Short mmCIF file of C-alpha atoms and ligand atoms in Angstrom, two decimals:
data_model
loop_
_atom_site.label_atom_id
_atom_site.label_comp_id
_atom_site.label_asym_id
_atom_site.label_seq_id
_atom_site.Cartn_x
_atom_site.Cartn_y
_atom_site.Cartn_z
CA UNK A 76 -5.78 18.72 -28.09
CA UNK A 77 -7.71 15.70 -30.14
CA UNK A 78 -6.66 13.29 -32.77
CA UNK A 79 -2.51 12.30 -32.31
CA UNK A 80 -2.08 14.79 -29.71
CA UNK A 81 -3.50 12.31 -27.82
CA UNK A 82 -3.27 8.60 -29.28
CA UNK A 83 0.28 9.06 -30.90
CA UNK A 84 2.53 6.00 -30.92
CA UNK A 85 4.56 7.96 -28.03
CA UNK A 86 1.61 9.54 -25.66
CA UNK A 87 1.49 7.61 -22.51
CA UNK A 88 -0.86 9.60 -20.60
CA UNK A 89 -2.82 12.23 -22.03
CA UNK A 90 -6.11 13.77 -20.80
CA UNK A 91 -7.73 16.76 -22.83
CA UNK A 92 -10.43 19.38 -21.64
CA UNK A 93 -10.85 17.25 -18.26
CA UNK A 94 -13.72 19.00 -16.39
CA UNK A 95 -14.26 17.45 -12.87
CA UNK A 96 -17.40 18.44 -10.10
CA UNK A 97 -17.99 17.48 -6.81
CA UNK A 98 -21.15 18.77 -6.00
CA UNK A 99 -21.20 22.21 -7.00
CA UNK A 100 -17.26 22.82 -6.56
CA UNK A 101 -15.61 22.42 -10.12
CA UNK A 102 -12.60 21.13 -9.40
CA UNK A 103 -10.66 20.57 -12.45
CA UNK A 104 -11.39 23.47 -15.27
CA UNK A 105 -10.14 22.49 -18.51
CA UNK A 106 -7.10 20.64 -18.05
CA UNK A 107 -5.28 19.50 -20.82
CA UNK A 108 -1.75 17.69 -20.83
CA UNK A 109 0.31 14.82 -22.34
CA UNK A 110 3.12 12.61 -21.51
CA UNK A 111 5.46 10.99 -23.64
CA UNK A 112 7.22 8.39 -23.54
CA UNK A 113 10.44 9.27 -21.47
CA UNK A 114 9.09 12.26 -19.94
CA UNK A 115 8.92 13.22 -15.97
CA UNK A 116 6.44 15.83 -15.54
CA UNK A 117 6.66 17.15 -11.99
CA UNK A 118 3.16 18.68 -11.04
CA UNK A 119 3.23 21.43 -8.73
CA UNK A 120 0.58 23.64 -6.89
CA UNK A 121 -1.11 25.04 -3.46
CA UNK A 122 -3.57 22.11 -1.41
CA UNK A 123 -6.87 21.94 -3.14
CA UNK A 124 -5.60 23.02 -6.71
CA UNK A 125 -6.94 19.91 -7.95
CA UNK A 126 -3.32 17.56 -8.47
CA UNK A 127 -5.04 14.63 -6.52
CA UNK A 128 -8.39 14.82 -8.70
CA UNK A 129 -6.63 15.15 -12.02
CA UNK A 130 -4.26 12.04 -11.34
CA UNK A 131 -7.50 10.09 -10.29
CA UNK A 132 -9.45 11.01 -13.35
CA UNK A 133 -6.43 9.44 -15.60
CA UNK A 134 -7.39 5.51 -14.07
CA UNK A 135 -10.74 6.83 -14.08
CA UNK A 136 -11.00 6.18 -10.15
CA UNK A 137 -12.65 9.42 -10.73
CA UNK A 138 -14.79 9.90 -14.04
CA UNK A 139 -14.57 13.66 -15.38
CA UNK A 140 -18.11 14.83 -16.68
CA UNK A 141 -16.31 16.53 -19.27
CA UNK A 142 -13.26 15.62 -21.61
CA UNK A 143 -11.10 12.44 -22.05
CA UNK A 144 -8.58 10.36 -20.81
CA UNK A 145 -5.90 8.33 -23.37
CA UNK A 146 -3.41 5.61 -21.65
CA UNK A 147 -1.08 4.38 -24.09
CA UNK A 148 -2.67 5.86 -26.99
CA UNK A 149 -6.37 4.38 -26.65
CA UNK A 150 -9.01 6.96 -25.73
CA UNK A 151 -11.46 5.45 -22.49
CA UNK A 152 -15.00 5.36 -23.85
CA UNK A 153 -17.72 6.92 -21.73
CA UNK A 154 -21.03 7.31 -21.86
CA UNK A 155 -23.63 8.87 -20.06
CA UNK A 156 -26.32 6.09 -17.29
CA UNK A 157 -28.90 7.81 -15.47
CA UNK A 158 -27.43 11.22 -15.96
CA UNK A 159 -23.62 10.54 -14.99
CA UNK A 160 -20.76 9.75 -16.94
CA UNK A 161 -19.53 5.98 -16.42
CA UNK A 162 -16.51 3.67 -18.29
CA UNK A 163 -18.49 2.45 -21.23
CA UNK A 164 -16.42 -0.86 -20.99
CA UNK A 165 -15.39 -2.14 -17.78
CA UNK A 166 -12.82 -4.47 -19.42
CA UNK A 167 -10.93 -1.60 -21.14
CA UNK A 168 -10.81 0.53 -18.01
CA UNK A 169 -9.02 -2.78 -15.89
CA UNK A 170 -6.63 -3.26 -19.20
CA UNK A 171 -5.69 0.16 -19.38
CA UNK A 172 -5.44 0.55 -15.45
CA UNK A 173 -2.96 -2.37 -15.59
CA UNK A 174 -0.92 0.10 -17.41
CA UNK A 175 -0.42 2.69 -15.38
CA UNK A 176 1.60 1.95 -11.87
CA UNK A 177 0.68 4.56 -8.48
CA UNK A 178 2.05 5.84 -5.51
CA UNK A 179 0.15 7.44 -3.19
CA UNK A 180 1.06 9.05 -0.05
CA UNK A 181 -0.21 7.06 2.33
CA UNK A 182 1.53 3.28 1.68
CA UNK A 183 -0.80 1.45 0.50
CA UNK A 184 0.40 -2.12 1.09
CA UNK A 185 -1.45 -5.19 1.73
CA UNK A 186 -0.61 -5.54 5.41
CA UNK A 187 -1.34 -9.52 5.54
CA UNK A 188 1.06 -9.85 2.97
CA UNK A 189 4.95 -9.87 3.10
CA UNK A 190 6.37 -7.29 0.67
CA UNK A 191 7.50 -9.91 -2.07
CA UNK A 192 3.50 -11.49 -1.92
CA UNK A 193 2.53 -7.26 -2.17
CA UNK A 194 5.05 -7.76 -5.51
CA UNK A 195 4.29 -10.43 -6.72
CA UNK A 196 0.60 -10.09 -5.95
CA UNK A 197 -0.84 -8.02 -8.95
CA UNK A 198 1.32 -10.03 -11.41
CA UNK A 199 0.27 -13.39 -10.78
CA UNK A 200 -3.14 -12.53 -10.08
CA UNK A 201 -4.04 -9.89 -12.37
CA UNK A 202 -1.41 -10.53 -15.29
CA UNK A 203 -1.34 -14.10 -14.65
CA UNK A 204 2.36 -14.39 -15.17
CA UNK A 205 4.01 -17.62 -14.05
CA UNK A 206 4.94 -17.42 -10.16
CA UNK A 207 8.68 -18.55 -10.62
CA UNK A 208 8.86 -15.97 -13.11
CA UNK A 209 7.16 -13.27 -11.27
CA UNK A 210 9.25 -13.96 -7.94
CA UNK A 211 12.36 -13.78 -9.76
CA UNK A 212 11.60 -10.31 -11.74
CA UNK A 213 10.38 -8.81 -8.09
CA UNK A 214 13.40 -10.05 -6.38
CA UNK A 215 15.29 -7.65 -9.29
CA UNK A 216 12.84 -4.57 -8.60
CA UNK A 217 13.54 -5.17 -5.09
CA UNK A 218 17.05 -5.09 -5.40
CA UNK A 219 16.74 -1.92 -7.24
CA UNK A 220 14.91 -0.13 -4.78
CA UNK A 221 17.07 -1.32 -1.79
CA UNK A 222 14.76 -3.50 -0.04
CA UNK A 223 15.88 -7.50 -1.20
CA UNK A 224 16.59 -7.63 2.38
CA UNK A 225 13.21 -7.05 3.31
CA UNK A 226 11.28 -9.49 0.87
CA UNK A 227 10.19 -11.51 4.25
CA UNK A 228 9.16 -8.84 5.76
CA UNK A 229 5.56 -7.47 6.68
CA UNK A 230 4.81 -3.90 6.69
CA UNK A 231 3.97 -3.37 9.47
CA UNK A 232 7.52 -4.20 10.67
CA UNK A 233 8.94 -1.48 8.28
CA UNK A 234 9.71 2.86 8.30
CA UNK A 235 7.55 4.55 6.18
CA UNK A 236 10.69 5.03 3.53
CA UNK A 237 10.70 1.43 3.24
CA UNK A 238 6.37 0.89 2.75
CA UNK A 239 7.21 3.29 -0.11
CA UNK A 240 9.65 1.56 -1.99
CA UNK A 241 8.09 -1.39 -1.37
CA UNK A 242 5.06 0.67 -3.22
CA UNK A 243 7.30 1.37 -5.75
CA UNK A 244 8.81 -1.45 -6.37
CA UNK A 245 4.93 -3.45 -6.41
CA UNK A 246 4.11 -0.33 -8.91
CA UNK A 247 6.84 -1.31 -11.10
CA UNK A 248 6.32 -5.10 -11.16
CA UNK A 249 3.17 -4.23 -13.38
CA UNK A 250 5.82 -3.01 -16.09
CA UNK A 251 3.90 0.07 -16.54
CA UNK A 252 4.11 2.66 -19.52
CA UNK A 253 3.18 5.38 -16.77
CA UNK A 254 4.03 6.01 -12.73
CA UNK A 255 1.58 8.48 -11.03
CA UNK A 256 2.91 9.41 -7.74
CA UNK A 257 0.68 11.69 -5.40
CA UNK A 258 3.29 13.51 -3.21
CA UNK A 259 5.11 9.84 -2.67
CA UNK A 260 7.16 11.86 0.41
CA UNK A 261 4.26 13.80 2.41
CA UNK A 262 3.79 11.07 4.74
CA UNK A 263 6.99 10.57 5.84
CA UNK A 264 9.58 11.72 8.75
CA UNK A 265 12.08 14.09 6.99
CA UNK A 266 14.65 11.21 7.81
CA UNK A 267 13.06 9.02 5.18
CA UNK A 268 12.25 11.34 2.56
CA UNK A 269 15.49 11.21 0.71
CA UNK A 270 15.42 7.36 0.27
CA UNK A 271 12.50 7.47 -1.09
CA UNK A 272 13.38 10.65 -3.62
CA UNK A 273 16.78 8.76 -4.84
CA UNK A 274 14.34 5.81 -5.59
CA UNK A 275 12.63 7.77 -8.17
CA UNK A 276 15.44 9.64 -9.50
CA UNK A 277 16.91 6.21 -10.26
CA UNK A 278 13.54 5.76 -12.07
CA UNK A 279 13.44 9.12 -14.09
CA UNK A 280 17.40 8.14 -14.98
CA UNK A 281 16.09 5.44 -16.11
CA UNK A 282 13.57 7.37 -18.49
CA UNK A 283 10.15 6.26 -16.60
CA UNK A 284 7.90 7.97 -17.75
CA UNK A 285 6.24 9.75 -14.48
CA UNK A 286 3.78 11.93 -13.94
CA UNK A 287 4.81 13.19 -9.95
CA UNK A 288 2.43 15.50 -7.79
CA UNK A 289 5.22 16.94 -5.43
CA UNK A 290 5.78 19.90 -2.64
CA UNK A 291 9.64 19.13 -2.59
CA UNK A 292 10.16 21.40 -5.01
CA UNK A 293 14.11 21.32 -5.17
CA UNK A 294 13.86 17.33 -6.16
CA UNK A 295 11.37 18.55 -8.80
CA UNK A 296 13.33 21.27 -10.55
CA UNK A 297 16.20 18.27 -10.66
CA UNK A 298 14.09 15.47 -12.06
CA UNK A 299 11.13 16.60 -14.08
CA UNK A 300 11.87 17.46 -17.85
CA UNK A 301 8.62 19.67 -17.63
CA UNK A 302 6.62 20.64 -14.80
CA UNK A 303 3.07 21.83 -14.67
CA UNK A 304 1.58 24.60 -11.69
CA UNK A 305 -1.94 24.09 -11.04
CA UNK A 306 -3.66 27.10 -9.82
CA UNK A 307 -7.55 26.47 -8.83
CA UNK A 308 -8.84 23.43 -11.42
CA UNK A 309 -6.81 24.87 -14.33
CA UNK A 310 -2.85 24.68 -15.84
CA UNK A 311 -2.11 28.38 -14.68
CA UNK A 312 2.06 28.01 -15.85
CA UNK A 313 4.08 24.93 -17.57
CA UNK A 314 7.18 24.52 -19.04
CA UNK A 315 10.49 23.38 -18.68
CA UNK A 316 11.64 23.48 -14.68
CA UNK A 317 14.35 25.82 -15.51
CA UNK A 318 11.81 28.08 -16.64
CA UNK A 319 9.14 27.32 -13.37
CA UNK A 320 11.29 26.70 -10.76
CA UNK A 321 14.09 29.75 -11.74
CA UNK A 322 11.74 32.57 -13.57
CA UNK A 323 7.97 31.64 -13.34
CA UNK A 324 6.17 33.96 -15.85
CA UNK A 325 3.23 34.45 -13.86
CA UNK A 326 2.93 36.28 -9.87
CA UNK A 327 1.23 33.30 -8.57
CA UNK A 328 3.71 30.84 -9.94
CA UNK A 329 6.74 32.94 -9.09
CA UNK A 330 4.99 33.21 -5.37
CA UNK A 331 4.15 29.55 -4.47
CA UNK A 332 7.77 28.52 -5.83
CA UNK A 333 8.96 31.30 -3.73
CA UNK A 334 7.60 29.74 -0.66
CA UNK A 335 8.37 26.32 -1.08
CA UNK A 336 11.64 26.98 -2.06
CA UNK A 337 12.52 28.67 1.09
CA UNK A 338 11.21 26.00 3.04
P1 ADP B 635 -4.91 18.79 -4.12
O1 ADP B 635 -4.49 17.38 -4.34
O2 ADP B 635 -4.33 19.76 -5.08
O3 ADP B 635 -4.71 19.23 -2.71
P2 ADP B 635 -7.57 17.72 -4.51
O4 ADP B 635 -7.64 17.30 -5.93
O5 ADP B 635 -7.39 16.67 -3.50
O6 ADP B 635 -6.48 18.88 -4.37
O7 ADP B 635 -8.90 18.48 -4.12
C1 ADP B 635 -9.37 19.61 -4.83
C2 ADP B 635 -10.68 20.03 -4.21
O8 ADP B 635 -11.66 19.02 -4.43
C3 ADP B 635 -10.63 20.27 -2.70
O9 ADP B 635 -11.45 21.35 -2.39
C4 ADP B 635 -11.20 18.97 -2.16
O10 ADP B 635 -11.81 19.19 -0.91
C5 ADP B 635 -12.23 18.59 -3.21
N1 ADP B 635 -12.45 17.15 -3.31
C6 ADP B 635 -11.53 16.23 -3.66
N2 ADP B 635 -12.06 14.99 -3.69
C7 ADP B 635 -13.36 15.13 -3.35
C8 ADP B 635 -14.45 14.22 -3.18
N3 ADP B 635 -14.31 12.90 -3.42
N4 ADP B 635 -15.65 14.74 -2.81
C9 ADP B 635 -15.80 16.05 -2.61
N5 ADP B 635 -14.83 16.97 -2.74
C10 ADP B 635 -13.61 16.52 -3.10
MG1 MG B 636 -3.57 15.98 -3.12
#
């Protein structure tokens, strides 16, 4: 993939050939995908696969030694210091960072701040939008999510469903062209994990685009308008989640599914 495969008007995400190493364990293989606009790509696979690596190498909070990374059709320059591969341009890395909103599994709040300041914070600070303004656009994302009721509140006081929206709803206050969520529900008491899973259907409704490293598999054949199985550092099956999720094409696919599914 090279040229507008990767830097078309509607790519949001796209890495191509992505090579990642730890050591002497290649992690990532080869990898090669792209999001448009619109799309939900639901990215499935067994622990260690690789789905955390390959959504950190996209904000480059991990730097593949081999291939690239293109956020809203601008390629990241590298270039090789003292033998490893490093952001060429510091500057372009923060822009295009900006663009992109995560979710990890853990809820990673600020916990001296209430949830509207955890809103507001990257906004105001990073964007440099007008406070007023930014206050009244998280108040609407909080809405959204279900938590204006909890805009006082600090995390610490809240269930783990509501951290996440609240991490949802500060991902979405940078207006990004991409969400990354890193199985958004792992963390949480089963109780909580449908909250949180309405949250983001309401998102791919809306036609986020998403790319969402998931084990609920039943949420993911619902959502995702393609959905990618990693096997071992490379794309082993993708396609549409009819296809994946109903009549994988390959034994290790069909297996994994297989388990999940009758979870
Ligand atoms: P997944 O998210 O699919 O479970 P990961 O991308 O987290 O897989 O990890 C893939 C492999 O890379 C695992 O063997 C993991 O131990 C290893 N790994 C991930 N991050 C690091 C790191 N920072 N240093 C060394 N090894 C790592
Ligand atoms: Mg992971």
């Amino acid at each position: 993939m090279t040229g507008d495969a990767m830097t078309g008007d509607d790519i949001a995400v796209a890495v191509t050939g992505m090579h990642k190493r730890f050591g002497a364990l290649e992690v990532l293989k080869g990898v090669s995908l792209a999001a448009r606009t619109g799309e939900v790509i639901s990215i499935i696979g067994a622990s260690g696969s690789g789905k955390s690596t390959l959504l950190r190498c996209i904000p480059l909070l991990e730097v593949p030694e081999e291939g690239e990374v293109a956020i809203a059709g601008e390629v990241v320059r590298l270039r090789m210091r003292r033998g490893t591969r490093h952001p060429a341009d510091a500057a372009q890395v923060n822009r295009l960072r900006g663009l992109l909103g995560f979710v990890f599994q853990s809820f990673n709040l600020w916990h001296h701040m209430t949830v509207l300041q955890n809103v507001i914070e990257a906004p105001v600070h990073v964007h440099k939008r007008p406070r007023a303004e930014a206050v009244a656009e998280a108040e609407a994302i909080l809405e959204k999510v279900g938590m204006a009721d909890k805009r006082d509140a600090f995390p610490a006081h809240l269930s783990g469903g509501q951290q996440q929206r609240a991490a949802i709803a500060r991902a979405l206050a940078m207006r990004p062209r991409a969400l990354l969520f890193d199985e958004p529900t792992s963390a949480l008491d089963p109780e909580l994990v449908g909250e949180v899973l309405l949250v983001i259907r309401d998102l791919a409704e809306e036609g986020r685009t998403m790319l969402i490293v998931t084990h609920e598999m039943a949420f993911a054949a619902e959502v995702s308008t393609r959905s990618i199985f990693l096997h071992d550092g490379r794309i082993e099956e993708e396609g549409p989640p009819t296809r994946i999720f109903r009549d994988p094409q390959t034994e290790r696919c069909r297996q994994f599914v297989q388990r999940h599914l009758n979870r």
